[in-house]
PDB file of C-alpha atoms in Angstrom:
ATOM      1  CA  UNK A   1       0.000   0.000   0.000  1.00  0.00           C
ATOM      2  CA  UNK A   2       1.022   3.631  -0.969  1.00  0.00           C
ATOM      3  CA  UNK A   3      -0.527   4.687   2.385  1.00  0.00           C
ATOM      4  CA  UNK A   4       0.699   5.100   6.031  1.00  0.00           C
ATOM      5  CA  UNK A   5      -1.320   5.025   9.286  1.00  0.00           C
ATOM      6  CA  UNK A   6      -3.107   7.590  10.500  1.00  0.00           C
ATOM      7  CA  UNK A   7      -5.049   8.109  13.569  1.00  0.00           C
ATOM      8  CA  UNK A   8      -7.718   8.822  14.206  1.00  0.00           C
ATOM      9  CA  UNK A   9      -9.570   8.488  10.995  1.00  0.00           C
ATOM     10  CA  UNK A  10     -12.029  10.720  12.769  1.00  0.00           C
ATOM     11  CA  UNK A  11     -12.516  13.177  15.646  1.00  0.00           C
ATOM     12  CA  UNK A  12     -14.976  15.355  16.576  1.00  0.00           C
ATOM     13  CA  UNK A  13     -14.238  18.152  19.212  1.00  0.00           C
ATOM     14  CA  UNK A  14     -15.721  21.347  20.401  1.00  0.00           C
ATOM     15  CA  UNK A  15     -14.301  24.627  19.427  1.00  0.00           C
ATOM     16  CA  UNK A  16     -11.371  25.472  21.694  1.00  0.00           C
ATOM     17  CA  UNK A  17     -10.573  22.201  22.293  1.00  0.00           C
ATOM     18  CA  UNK A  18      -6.968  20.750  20.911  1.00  0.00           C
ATOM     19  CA  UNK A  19      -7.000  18.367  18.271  1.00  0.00           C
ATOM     20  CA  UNK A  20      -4.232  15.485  17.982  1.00  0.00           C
ATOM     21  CA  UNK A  21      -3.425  13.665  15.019  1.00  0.00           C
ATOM     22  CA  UNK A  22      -1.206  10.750  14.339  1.00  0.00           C
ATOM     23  CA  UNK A  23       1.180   9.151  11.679  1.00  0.00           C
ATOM     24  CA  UNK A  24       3.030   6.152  11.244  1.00  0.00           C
ATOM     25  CA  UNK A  25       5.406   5.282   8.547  1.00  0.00           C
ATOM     26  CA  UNK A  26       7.544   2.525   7.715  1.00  0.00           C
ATOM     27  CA  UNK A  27      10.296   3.493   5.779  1.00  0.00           C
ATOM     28  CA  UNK A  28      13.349   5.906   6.490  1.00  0.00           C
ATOM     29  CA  UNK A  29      12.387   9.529   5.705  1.00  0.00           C
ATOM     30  CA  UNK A  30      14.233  12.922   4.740  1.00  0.00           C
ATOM     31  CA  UNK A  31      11.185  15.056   5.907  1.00  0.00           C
ATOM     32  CA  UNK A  32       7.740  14.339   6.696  1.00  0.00           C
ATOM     33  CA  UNK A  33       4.612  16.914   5.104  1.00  0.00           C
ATOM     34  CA  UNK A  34       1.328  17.723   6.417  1.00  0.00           C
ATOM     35  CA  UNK A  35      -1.611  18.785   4.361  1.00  0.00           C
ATOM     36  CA  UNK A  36      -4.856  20.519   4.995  1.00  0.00           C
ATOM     37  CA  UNK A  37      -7.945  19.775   2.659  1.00  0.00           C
ATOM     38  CA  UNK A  38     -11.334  21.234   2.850  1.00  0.00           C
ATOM     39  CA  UNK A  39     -13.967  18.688   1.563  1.00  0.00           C
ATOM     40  CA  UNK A  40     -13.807  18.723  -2.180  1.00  0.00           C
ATOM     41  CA  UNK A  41     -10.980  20.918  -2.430  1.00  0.00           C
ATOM     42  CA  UNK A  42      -7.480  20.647  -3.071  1.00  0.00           C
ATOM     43  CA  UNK A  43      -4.696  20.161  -0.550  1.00  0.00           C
ATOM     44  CA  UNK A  44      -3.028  22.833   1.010  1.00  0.00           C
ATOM     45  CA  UNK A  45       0.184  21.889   2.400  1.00  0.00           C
ATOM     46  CA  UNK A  46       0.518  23.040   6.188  1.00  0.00           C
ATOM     47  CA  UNK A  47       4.335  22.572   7.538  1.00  0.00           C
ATOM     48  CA  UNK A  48       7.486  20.439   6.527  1.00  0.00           C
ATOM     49  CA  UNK A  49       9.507  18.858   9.653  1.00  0.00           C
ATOM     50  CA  UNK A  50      12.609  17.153   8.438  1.00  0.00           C
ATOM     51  CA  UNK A  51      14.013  14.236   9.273  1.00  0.00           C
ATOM     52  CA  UNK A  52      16.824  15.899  12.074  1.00  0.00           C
ATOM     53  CA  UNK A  53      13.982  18.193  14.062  1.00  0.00           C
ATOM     54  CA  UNK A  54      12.104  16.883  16.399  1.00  0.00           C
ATOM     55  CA  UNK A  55       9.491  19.714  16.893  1.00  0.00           C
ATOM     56  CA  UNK A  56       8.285  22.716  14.467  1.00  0.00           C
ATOM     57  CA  UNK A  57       5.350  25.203  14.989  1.00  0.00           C
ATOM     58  CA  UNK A  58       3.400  27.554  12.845  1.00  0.00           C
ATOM     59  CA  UNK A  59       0.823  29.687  14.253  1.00  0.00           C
ATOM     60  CA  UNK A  60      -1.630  27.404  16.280  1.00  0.00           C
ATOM     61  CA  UNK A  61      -0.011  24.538  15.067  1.00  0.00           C
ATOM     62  CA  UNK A  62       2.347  22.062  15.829  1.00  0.00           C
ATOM     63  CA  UNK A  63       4.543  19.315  14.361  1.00  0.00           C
ATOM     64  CA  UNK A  64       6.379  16.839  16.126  1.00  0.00           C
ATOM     65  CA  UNK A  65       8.284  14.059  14.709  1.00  0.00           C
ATOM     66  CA  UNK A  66       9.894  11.220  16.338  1.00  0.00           C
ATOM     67  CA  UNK A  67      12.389   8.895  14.080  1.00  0.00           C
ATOM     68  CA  UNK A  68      13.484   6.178  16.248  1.00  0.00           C
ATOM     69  CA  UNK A  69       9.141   5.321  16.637  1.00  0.00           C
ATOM     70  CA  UNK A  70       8.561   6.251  12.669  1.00  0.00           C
ATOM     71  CA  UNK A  71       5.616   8.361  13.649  1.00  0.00           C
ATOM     72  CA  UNK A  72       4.812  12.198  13.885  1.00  0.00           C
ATOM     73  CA  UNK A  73       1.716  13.793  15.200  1.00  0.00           C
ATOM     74  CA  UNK A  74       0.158  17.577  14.234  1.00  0.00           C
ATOM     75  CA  UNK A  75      -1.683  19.041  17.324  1.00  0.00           C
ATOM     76  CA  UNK A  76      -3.762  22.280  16.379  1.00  0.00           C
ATOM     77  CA  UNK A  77      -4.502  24.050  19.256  1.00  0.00           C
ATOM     78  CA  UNK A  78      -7.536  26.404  20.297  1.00  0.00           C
ATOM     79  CA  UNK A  79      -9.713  24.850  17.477  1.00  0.00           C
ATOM     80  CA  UNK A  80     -11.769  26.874  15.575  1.00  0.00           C
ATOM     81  CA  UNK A  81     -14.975  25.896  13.310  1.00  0.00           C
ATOM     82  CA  UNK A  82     -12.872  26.848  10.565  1.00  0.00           C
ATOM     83  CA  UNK A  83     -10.414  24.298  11.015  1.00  0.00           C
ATOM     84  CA  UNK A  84     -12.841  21.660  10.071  1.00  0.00           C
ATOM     85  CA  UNK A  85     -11.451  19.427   7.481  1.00  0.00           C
ATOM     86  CA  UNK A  86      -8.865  16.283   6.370  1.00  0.00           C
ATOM     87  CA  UNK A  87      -5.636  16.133   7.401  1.00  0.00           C
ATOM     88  CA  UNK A  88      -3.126  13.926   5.842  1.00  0.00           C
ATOM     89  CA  UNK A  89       0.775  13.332   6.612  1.00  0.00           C
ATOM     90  CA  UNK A  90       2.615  12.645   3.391  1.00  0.00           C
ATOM     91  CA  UNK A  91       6.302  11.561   2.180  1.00  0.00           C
ATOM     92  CA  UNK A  92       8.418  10.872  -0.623  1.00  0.00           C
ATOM     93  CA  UNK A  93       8.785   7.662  -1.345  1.00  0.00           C
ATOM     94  CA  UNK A  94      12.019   5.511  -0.414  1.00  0.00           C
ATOM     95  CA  UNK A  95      14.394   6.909  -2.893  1.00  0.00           C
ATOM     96  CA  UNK A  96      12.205   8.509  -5.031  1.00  0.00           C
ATOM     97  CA  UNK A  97      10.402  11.661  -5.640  1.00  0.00           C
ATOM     98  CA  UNK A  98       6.918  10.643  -5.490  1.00  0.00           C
ATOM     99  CA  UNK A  99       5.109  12.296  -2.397  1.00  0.00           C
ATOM    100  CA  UNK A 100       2.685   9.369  -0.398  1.00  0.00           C
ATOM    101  CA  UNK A 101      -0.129  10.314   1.568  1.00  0.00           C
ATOM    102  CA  UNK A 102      -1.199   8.396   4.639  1.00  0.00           C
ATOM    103  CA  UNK A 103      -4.705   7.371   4.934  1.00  0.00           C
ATOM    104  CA  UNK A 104      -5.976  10.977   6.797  1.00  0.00           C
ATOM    105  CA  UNK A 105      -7.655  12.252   9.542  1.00  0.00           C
ATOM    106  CA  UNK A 106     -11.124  13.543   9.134  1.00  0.00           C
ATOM    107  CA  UNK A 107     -11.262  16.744  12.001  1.00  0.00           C
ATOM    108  CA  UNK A 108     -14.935  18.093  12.576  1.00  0.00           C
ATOM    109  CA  UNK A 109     -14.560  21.306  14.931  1.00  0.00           C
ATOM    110  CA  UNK A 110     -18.001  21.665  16.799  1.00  0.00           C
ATOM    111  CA  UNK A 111     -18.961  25.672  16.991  1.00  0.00           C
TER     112      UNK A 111
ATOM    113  CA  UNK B   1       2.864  30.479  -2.082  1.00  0.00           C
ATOM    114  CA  UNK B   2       2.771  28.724  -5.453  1.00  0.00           C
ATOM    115  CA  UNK B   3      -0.074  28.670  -6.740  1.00  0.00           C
ATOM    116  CA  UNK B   4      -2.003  25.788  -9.502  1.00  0.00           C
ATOM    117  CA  UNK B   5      -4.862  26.443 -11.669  1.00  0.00           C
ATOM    118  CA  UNK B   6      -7.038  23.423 -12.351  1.00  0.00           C
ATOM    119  CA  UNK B   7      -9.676  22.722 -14.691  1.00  0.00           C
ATOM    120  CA  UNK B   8     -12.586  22.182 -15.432  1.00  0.00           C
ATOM    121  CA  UNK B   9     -13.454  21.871 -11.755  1.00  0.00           C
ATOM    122  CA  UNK B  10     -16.246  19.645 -12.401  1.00  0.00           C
ATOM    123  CA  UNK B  11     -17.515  17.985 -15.316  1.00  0.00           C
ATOM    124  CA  UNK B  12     -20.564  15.632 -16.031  1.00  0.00           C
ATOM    125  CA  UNK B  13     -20.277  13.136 -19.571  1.00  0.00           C
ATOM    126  CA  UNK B  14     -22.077  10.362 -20.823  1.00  0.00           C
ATOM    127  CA  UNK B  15     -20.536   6.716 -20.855  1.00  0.00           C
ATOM    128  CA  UNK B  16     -17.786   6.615 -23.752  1.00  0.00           C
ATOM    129  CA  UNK B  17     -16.693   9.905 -24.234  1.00  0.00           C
ATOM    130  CA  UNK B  18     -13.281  11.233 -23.564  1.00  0.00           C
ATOM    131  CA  UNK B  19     -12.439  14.589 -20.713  1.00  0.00           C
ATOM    132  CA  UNK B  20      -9.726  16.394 -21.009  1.00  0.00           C
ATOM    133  CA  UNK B  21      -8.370  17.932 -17.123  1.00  0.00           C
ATOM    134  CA  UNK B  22      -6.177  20.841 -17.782  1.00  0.00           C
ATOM    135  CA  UNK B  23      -3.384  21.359 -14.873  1.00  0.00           C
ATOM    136  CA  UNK B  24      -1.672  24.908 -15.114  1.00  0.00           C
ATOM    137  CA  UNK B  25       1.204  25.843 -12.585  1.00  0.00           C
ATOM    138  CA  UNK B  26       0.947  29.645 -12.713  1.00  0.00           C
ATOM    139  CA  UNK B  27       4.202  31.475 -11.087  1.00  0.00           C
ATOM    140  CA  UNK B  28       6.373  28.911 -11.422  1.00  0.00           C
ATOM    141  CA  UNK B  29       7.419  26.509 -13.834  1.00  0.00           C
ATOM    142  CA  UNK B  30       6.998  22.833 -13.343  1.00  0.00           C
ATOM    143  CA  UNK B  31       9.663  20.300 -14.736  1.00  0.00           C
ATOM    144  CA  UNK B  32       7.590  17.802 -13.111  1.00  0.00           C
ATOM    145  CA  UNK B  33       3.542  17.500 -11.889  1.00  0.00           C
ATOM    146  CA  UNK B  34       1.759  14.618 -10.214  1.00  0.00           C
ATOM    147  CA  UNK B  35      -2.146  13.369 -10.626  1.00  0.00           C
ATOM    148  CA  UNK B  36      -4.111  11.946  -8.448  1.00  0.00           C
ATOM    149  CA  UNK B  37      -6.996  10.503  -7.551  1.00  0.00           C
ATOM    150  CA  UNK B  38      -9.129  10.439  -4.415  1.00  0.00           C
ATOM    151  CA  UNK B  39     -12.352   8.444  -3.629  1.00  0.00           C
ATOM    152  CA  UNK B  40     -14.676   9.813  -1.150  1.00  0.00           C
ATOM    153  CA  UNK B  41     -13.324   9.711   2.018  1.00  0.00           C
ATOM    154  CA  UNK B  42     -10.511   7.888   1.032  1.00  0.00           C
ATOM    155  CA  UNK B  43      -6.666   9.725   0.540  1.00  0.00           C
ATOM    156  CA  UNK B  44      -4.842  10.114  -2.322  1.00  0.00           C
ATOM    157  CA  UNK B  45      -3.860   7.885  -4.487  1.00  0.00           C
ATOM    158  CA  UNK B  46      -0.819   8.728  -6.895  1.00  0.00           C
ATOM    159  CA  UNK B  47      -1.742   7.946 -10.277  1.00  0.00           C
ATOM    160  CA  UNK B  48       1.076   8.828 -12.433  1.00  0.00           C
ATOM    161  CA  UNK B  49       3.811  11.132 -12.645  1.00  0.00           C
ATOM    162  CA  UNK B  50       3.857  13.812 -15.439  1.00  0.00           C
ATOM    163  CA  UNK B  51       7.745  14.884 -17.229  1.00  0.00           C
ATOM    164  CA  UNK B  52       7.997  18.331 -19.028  1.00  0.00           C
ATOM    165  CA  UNK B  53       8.919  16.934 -23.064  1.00  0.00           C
ATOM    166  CA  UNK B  54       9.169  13.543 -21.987  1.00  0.00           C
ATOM    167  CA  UNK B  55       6.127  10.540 -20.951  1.00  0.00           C
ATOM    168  CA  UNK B  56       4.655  10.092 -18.116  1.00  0.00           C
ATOM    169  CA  UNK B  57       5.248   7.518 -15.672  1.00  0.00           C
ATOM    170  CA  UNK B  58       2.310   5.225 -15.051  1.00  0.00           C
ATOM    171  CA  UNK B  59       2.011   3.835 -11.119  1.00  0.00           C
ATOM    172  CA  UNK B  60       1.159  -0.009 -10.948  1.00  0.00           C
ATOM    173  CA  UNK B  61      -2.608  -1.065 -11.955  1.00  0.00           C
ATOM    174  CA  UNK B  62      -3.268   2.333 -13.950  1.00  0.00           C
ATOM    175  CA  UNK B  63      -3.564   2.352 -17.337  1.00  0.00           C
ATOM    176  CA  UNK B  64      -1.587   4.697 -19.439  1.00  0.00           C
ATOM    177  CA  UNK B  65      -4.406   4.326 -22.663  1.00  0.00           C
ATOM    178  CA  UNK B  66      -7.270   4.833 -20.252  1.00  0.00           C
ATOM    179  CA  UNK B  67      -5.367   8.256 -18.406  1.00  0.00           C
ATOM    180  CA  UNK B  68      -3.472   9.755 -21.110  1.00  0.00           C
ATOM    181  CA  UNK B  69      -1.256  12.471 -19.556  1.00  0.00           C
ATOM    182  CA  UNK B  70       0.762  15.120 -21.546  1.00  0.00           C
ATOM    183  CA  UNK B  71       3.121  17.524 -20.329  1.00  0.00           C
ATOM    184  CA  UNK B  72       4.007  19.559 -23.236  1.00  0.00           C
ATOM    185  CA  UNK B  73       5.183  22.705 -21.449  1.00  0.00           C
ATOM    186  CA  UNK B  74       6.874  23.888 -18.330  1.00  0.00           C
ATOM    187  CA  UNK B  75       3.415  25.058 -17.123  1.00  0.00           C
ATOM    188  CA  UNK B  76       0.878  22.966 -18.389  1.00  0.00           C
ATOM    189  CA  UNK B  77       0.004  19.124 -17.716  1.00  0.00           C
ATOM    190  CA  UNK B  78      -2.806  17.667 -19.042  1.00  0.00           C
ATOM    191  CA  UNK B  79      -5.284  14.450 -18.259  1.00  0.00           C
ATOM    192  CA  UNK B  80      -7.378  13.208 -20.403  1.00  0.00           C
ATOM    193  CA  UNK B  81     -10.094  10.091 -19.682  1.00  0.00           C
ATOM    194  CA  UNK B  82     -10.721   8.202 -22.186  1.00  0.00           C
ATOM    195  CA  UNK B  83     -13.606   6.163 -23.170  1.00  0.00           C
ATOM    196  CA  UNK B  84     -14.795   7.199 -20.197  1.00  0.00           C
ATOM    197  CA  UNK B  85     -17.444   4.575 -17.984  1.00  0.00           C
ATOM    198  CA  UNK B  86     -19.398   5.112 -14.744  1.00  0.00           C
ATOM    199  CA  UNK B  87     -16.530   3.603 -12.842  1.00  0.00           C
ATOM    200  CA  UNK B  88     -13.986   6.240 -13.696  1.00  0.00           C
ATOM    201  CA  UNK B  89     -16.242   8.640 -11.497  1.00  0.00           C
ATOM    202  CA  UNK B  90     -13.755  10.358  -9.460  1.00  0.00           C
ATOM    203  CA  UNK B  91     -11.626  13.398  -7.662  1.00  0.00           C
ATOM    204  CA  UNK B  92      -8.835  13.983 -10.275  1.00  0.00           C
ATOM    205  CA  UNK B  93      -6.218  15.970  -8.655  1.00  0.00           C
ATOM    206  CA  UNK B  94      -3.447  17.539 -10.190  1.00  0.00           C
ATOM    207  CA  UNK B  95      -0.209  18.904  -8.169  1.00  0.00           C
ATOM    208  CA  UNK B  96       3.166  20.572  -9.104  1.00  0.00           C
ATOM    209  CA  UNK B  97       6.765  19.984  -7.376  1.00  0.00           C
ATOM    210  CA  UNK B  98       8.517  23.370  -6.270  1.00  0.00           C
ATOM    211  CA  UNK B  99      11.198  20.989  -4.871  1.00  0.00           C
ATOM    212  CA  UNK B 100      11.813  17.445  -5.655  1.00  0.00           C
ATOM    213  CA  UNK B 101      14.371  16.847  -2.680  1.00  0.00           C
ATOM    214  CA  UNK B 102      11.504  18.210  -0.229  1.00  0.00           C
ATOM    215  CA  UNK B 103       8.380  16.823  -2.299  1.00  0.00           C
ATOM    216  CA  UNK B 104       6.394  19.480  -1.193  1.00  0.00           C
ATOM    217  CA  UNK B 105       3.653  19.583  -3.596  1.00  0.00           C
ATOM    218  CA  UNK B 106       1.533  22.721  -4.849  1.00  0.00           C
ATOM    219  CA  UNK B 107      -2.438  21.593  -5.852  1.00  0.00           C
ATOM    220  CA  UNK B 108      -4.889  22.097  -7.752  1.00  0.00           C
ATOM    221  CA  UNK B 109      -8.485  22.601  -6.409  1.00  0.00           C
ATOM    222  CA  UNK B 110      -9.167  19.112  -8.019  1.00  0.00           C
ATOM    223  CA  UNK B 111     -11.498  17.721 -10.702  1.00  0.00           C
ATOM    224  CA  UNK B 112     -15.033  15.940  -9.864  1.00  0.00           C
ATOM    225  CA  UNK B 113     -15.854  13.971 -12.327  1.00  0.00           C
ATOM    226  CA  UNK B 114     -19.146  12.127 -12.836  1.00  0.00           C
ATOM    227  CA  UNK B 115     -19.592   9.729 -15.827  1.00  0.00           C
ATOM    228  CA  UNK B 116     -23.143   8.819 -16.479  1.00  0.00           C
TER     229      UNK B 116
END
């Protein structure tokens, strides 16, 4: 499969709340992506943490990735209705140039 | 950021025609763009991998006379369906590489296509 894990495939919070999402992946990585994509839209890509950080933030969010356990997780903080949408984690593939997506996280805000 | 102009964003045919999915990088040129194609609810799933002058490079189990991609400029990648059937309905997304060491990826707002 193309795909990673991802977890949860769903959550559903209440506005203000954090949300946390999780990837896995199985092979060695130079960075690791995260996109953004409103229902029937395109992706937007959100923040890049390569393969020597261990944390990265941008505005209310934040990136953390941990090599030795092949998994990062993107925690948005102070959700907002607006935030409602997919989130996937994505990588080039071993060797290659070919960006994989894992499998997503479907985030519903609650106003 | 970058930004990619796709189109037609949706598009409605009858069984057996051919669509054509136009996939425009538009302040920046793209030696290289990627289509996909996402089910509903489902992630994306890399269909093929489109080369400025050269041909594309199919991923396993899709089939380069069905999806006929052309790249014929720096800026413009196109997708065409051919022979199109009811099970081809999809989200066709197109997306350009700003950096093929990072594989950050610019996209398109995607493609709905519904085959009747």
């Amino acid at each position: 499969s193309q795909q990673g894990e991802e977890d949860p495939q769903a959550l559903s919070i209440q506005e203000g709340e954090n949300a946390t999402m999780n990837c896995s992946y199985k092979t060695s990585i130079n960075n690791l992506q995260w996109y953004r994509q409103n229902s029937g839209r395109g992706l937007v890509h959100l923040i890049l943490i390569r393969s020597n950080e261990r944390e990265k933030h941008s505005g209310r969010l934040r990136v953390t990735l941990d090599t030795s356990k092949k998994s990062s997780s993107l925690l948005i903080t102070a959700s907002r209705a607006a935030d409602t949408a997919s989130y996937f984690c994505a990588r080039l593939n071993t060797g290659g140039f070919k960006t994989i997506f894992g499998a997503g996280t479907r985030l519903f805000v609650k106003a | 950021g970058a930004v990619v102009s796709q189109h037609p964003s949706w598009v409605i045919c009858k069984s057996g025609t051919s669509v054509k999915i136009e996939c425009r990088s538009l302040d920046f040129q793209a030696t290289t763009m990627f289509w996909y194609r996402q089910f509903p609810k489902q992630s994306l799933m890399l269909m093929a991998t489109s080369n400025e002058g050269s041909k594309a490079t199919y991923e396993q189990g899709v089939e380069k006379d069905k999806f006929l991609i052309n790249h014929a400029s720096l800026t413009l990648s196109t997708l065409t369906v051919t022979s199109a059937h009811p099970e081809d309905s999809s989200f066709y997304i197109c997306s350009a590489s700003f950096s093929l060491n990072t594989g950050e990826l610019f996209f398109g707002e995607g493609s709905r296509l519904t085959v009747l």
